[in-house]
Amino acid sequence: MPDSNKRTYLEIKNLWKYFGKFLALKDVSLEIKEGELVCFLGPSGCGKTTLLRAIAGLDLQSQGTITQGGADISNLPPSERDFGIVFQSYALFPNLTIKRNVAYGLENTGRSKPEIAARVSELLTLVGLPDQGDKFPAQLSGGQQQRIALARAIATNPGLLLLDEPLSALDAKVRVHLRHEIKELQRKLGVTTVMVTHDQEEALAMADRIVVMNHGVIEQVGTPTEIYREPKTLFVADFIGEMNQIPAIAGKSERVKFVESDMESLPHAFAEGEDIIAAIRPNDIIPHGDGARSPGADDTVETEANAIKVTVSEMEFLGSFWRCRLQHPIFGGNELIADFSINAVRRLELAEGGDMLIELPKGRLMAFSRMEQAA
């Protein structure tokens, strides 16, 4: 969690970036606290890498300012900015040993050779590769090369660490392991870090805050929990995790209508009768019956209005849970996807073609503009 008492270390104000007539960034403003790990997350072409490159000075913005540590760096060349960067491709020098790769950024800092050697040894130990210094990059695995790239990036103790899709070239198991290591290292060093990723799981696992981007604008900024549980737009709701989207009609401020069925929902500002999208995550749908509720919860339905008997049309086993497709006429031909625990499925004896009672809890049923879905 970011500390609200910490000072703002990186401030981006009203940033615009054009490539010819193409608008890549539109009036982006953002503050990043000292010591935070912030992830820029979004689909390909959303502007996240362009924003990172503007911060690094690799692609100067068309308009707007960037302040780092209280100093305006908006028009400084990369060589005069205080950052270390790790790319997806590692960008290690193939003809240099690991020691020489890590030492590369230190050689023009005025340090003596013994000081550089000691710093390189310290960094190799820090990233868990103390005995690999005399090897060449090609002799290391992808995960090891990425650790060396990280060691080189932090060698000069930069005030800002930039990570551009640092794990996307690795296989899934190594990626999961390394993201934990990077997070632990970032916490230990206390270095302000900005990471670009298109992997939502990576962002949720690593970030103190996530910046969700789309079409060159920031859709939402928040903690992983806020982004997942309280999406501000339908794009964020759909991009982060699975989300059911059912056409509905707005009722009063805390109600939505599916055909003729009224249900309680989170508060919304839509006019009664307005076309909307009702949204709920598959894991928020509650199955009812003995043992189906979470530990400590009673077996009563929150409200009859949000309880409905559905038909299980399809079941898919996904290891730790069952993904079920549910049907009911009020959903207008749309299927509702629900994720149920293995225990719930077993205890309720759920089977394809069978009926079951579910609850769409008021506190998890959201309403969004139907215009957002069209966009």
C-alpha positions as a printed Julia matrix, in Angstrom:
375×3 Matrix{Float64}:
   0.0     0.0     0.0
   1.32    3.47   -0.83
   2.04    5.74    2.12
  -0.02    8.91    1.7
   2.43   10.78    3.93
   5.33   10.2     1.54
   6.29   13.01   -0.78
   5.49   12.97   -4.47
   8.64   11.88   -6.28
   7.45   11.82   -9.9
   4.8    14.22  -11.18
   3.37   14.18  -14.7
   1.17   17.12  -15.7
  -1.04   17.47  -18.78
   1.14   15.25  -20.98
   0.29   14.98  -24.68
   2.18   12.99  -27.28
   1.63   12.98  -31.04
   3.33   10.77  -33.6
   2.49   12.75  -36.73
  -1.3    12.98  -36.64
  -1.68   10.01  -34.29
  -2.49   10.97  -30.7
  -0.71    8.51  -28.39
  -1.2    10.32  -25.06
  -4.03   12.72  -24.27
  -3.71   15.1   -21.31
  -2.19   12.54  -18.91
  -1.59   13.69  -15.32
  -0.25   11.45  -12.56
   1.59   11.64   -9.24
   3.84    8.81   -8.0
   4.98    8.7    -4.39
   8.53    8.09   -3.24
   9.24    4.35   -2.96
   6.05    3.26   -4.77
   5.85    0.5    -7.35
   3.33    1.65   -9.93
   2.21   -0.46  -12.88
   1.01    1.01  -16.18
  -1.5    -1.56  -17.38
  -3.52   -1.78  -20.56
  -3.92   -3.44  -23.96
  -1.45   -3.04  -26.82
  -1.5     0.49  -28.22
  -3.02    2.08  -25.1
  -0.07    4.45  -24.56
   1.6     2.82  -21.54
   5.02    2.31  -23.19
   4.87    5.78  -24.75
   4.34    7.23  -21.27
   7.28    5.26  -19.88
   9.52    6.43  -22.73
   8.47   10.04  -22.11
   9.49    9.68  -18.47
  12.87    8.31  -19.62
  13.33   11.05  -22.21
  13.51    8.48  -25.02
  10.43   10.02  -26.68
   9.91   13.63  -25.64
   6.31   14.65  -25.04
   4.6    17.06  -27.42
   3.2    19.05  -24.52
   3.19   18.88  -20.72
   5.74   18.61  -17.91
   7.52   15.88  -15.95
   9.01   16.62  -12.53
  11.3    14.16  -10.71
  12.41   14.8    -7.15
  11.24   18.4    -7.43
  13.29   19.1   -10.58
  11.75   19.72  -14.01
  13.18   17.06  -16.33
  10.69   17.61  -19.17
  13.29   18.43  -21.81
  16.4    16.74  -20.44
  18.12   14.06  -22.56
  18.09   10.51  -21.11
  21.76   10.78  -20.09
  20.92   13.62  -17.72
  17.96   11.92  -16.05
  18.25    9.84  -12.89
  16.85    6.44  -13.79
  17.75    2.84  -14.48
  15.8     0.87  -17.08
  15.17   -2.82  -17.79
  13.78   -3.82  -21.17
  11.81   -6.89  -22.22
  14.76   -8.01  -24.37
  17.26   -7.68  -21.46
  19.65   -5.71  -23.78
  22.76   -7.3   -22.26
  26.05   -7.0   -24.16
  26.68  -10.52  -25.54
  30.46  -10.02  -25.84
  30.91   -8.92  -22.21
  30.96  -11.12  -19.12
  28.22  -10.8   -16.56
  30.55   -8.8   -14.32
  31.36   -6.38  -17.15
  27.67   -6.04  -18.03
  26.77   -5.1   -14.46
  29.79   -2.77  -14.19
  29.05   -0.98  -17.46
  27.12    1.9   -15.92
  29.63    2.3   -13.09
  32.72    2.78  -15.21
  32.09    6.46  -15.92
  31.16    7.43  -12.37
  34.69    8.08  -11.17
  34.8     5.03   -8.92
  38.01    3.06   -8.54
  38.29   -0.47   -9.92
  38.18   -2.04   -6.41
  35.02   -0.04   -5.64
  33.39   -1.15   -8.89
  34.36   -4.78   -8.26
  32.9    -4.64   -4.75
  29.66   -3.08   -6.03
  29.31   -5.7    -8.78
  29.85   -8.49   -6.25
  27.24   -6.94   -3.98
  24.71   -6.69   -6.81
  25.24  -10.24   -8.04
  24.64  -11.48   -4.51
  21.55   -9.27   -4.24
  19.96  -10.85   -7.33
  20.96  -14.36   -6.26
  23.7   -14.99   -8.86
  26.98  -14.53   -6.93
  28.85  -17.24   -8.86
  27.85  -16.29  -12.41
  30.08  -13.25  -12.9
  32.58  -14.84  -15.29
  29.95  -16.29  -17.63
  28.55  -14.63  -20.75
  24.83  -13.81  -21.22
  24.26  -16.69  -23.64
  25.29  -19.13  -20.89
  22.46  -18.01  -18.61
  18.73  -18.79  -18.68
  16.2   -16.09  -19.57
  15.3   -15.58  -15.92
  18.96  -15.25  -14.94
  19.59  -12.75  -17.75
  16.67  -10.66  -16.54
  18.14  -10.6   -13.03
  21.45   -9.39  -14.47
  19.64   -6.66  -16.41
  17.99   -5.63  -13.15
  21.34   -5.59  -11.32
  22.82   -3.37  -14.04
  19.83   -1.0   -13.86
  20.2    -0.42  -10.11
  24.02   -0.38  -10.06
  24.27    3.42   -9.84
  21.53    3.69   -7.2
  19.09    5.56   -9.47
  16.21    7.47   -7.96
  13.81    5.89  -10.44
  13.61    2.36  -11.85
  11.75    1.82  -15.13
  10.68   -1.68  -16.14
   9.35   -2.15  -19.68
   7.49   -5.51  -19.86
  10.41   -7.1   -17.95
   8.87  -10.56  -17.57
   6.9   -11.08  -20.79
   9.66  -13.06  -22.54
   9.82  -15.67  -19.75
   7.8   -18.85  -19.3
   4.9   -18.76  -16.84
   6.57  -20.52  -13.89
   9.73  -18.4   -14.05
   7.62  -15.27  -14.48
   5.65  -15.95  -11.28
   8.85  -16.61   -9.32
  10.69  -13.59  -10.67
   7.86  -11.12  -10.11
   7.99  -11.99   -6.42
  11.76  -11.49   -6.37
  11.52   -8.12   -8.13
   8.87   -6.93   -5.69
  10.95   -8.0    -2.69
  14.05   -6.34   -4.12
  12.15   -3.13   -4.83
  10.87   -3.02   -1.26
  14.35   -3.67    0.12
  15.91   -0.9    -1.98
  13.0     1.5    -1.55
  13.46    2.71   -5.13
  10.51    4.39   -6.84
   9.55    2.04   -9.66
   7.36    2.3   -12.75
   6.57   -0.93  -14.61
   4.76   -1.37  -17.91
   2.79   -4.57  -18.37
  -0.2    -5.92  -20.27
  -0.51   -8.81  -17.8
  -3.27   -8.03  -15.3
  -2.21  -10.8   -12.9
   1.33   -9.4   -12.86
   0.04   -5.92  -12.06
  -2.31   -7.15   -9.33
   0.47   -9.18   -7.69
   3.26   -6.58   -7.83
   1.88   -3.05   -7.79
   1.22   -0.69   -4.92
  -1.01    1.16   -7.39
  -2.16    0.38  -10.91
  -2.68    2.93  -13.68
  -5.15    1.45  -16.18
  -4.79    3.05  -19.61
  -6.83    2.91  -22.8
  -6.58    4.91  -26.03
  -3.96    7.27  -24.59
  -5.87    8.26  -21.46
  -5.89    7.06  -17.86
  -9.12    5.19  -17.12
  -8.47    4.66  -13.41
  -5.71    4.82  -10.8
  -5.95    2.78   -7.62
  -4.63   -0.03   -5.48
  -5.01   -3.55   -6.92
  -7.97   -4.14   -4.62
  -9.67   -0.9    -5.68
  -9.12   -1.6    -9.37
 -10.5    -5.13   -9.09
 -13.36   -4.55   -6.64
 -14.38   -0.98   -7.51
 -13.89   -0.4   -11.25
 -14.94    3.1   -12.31
 -15.61    2.26  -15.96
 -16.83   -0.75  -17.89
 -13.46   -0.95  -19.65
 -11.63   -1.37  -16.33
 -14.23   -3.85  -15.1
 -13.86   -5.93  -18.26
 -10.07   -5.66  -18.65
  -9.24   -6.68  -15.07
 -10.42  -10.23  -14.45
 -13.6   -11.88  -15.71
 -16.84   -9.9   -15.73
 -20.41  -10.78  -16.66
 -22.09   -8.04  -18.7
 -25.86   -8.29  -19.02
 -28.04   -5.67  -20.76
 -30.47   -4.24  -18.2
 -32.6    -1.21  -17.36
 -31.81    1.21  -14.55
 -34.25    1.21  -11.67
 -34.06    3.62   -8.78
 -30.65    4.58   -7.37
 -29.91    1.09   -5.99
 -31.87   -1.14   -8.32
 -31.52   -2.67  -11.79
 -34.09   -4.5   -13.92
 -33.61   -7.65  -15.99
 -36.74   -7.86  -18.2
 -39.43   -7.66  -15.47
 -37.24   -8.78  -12.56
 -36.01   -6.1   -10.14
 -32.75   -6.59   -8.26
 -30.88   -4.55   -5.68
 -27.49   -3.2    -6.77
 -24.71   -0.87   -5.78
 -25.77    2.81   -5.92
 -25.75    4.35   -9.4
 -26.6     7.71  -10.94
 -28.57    6.52  -13.98
 -32.07    7.79  -14.66
 -34.84    5.29  -14.08
 -35.57    3.47  -17.34
 -32.15    4.18  -18.88
 -30.45    1.38  -20.8
 -27.46    0.08  -18.82
 -25.08   -2.84  -18.47
 -25.37   -4.77  -15.22
 -22.05   -6.36  -14.29
 -20.93   -8.91  -11.73
 -17.79  -11.03  -11.42
 -18.18  -14.83  -11.7
 -16.59  -15.39   -8.29
 -19.08  -13.0    -6.63
 -22.12  -15.12   -7.54
 -23.18  -17.11   -4.48
 -24.51  -20.68   -4.78
 -27.02  -21.64   -2.1
 -27.29  -24.87   -0.18
 -25.5   -26.67    2.65
 -21.82  -25.78    2.7
 -22.06  -23.51   -0.29
 -21.51  -20.27    1.62
 -18.09  -19.1     2.74
 -16.95  -20.03    6.29
 -18.71  -17.94    8.93
 -21.56  -16.88    6.62
 -25.13  -18.03    7.23
 -27.14  -19.85    4.61
 -29.84  -17.23    4.22
 -30.25  -15.29    1.02
 -29.52  -11.55    1.45
 -32.72  -10.57   -0.34
 -35.36  -12.48   -2.26
 -35.05   -9.93   -5.04
 -31.49  -11.04   -5.72
 -32.11  -14.77   -5.5
 -32.93  -16.63   -8.67
 -33.31  -20.23   -9.77
 -31.15  -20.94  -12.82
 -30.3   -23.89  -15.06
 -26.69  -25.08  -15.28
 -26.07  -25.36  -19.03
 -22.35  -26.16  -18.95
 -19.61  -26.95  -16.42
 -15.87  -26.6   -16.97
 -13.31  -27.91  -14.47
 -10.43  -25.44  -14.07
  -8.41  -27.1   -11.32
  -9.16  -25.04   -8.22
 -12.78  -24.27   -9.17
 -15.61  -25.07  -11.59
 -16.71  -22.48  -14.13
 -20.44  -22.85  -14.71
 -22.65  -21.3   -17.38
 -26.08  -20.45  -16.06
 -29.27  -19.68  -17.95
 -32.5   -17.88  -17.08
 -35.04  -16.08  -19.31
 -34.55  -12.74  -17.5
 -31.04  -12.5   -18.93
 -32.44  -12.2   -22.44
 -30.55  -15.1   -23.97
 -27.25  -14.19  -22.28
 -25.53  -16.8   -20.14
 -24.24  -15.92  -16.7
 -20.79  -17.28  -15.88
 -20.18  -18.28  -12.26
 -17.1   -19.7   -10.57
 -17.89  -22.16   -7.77
 -15.51  -23.94   -5.43
 -14.97  -27.67   -5.8
 -16.54  -28.2    -2.37
 -19.65  -26.2    -3.3
 -20.11  -28.18   -6.52
 -19.71  -31.47   -4.67
 -21.99  -30.59   -1.77
 -24.7   -29.18   -4.01
 -24.3   -32.1    -6.43
 -24.33  -29.68   -9.35
 -24.62  -31.22  -12.8
 -25.16  -29.97  -16.33
 -28.86  -29.62  -17.06
 -29.77  -29.31  -13.39
 -31.32  -26.34  -11.6
 -29.85  -24.42   -8.69
 -30.47  -21.33   -6.59
 -27.99  -18.46   -6.85
 -27.7   -15.03   -5.31
 -26.36  -11.92   -7.01
 -25.27   -9.99   -3.91
 -26.31   -6.36   -3.86
 -22.82   -5.21   -2.9
 -21.24   -6.79   -5.99
 -23.85   -6.0    -8.69
 -22.65   -2.92  -10.62
 -24.24   -0.69  -13.25
 -22.46    0.92  -16.22
 -23.56    2.93  -19.22
 -24.51    0.85  -22.23
 -22.72    3.46  -24.35
 -19.42    2.32  -22.8
 -19.96   -1.17  -24.17
 -20.57    0.24  -27.65
 -17.34    2.25  -27.41
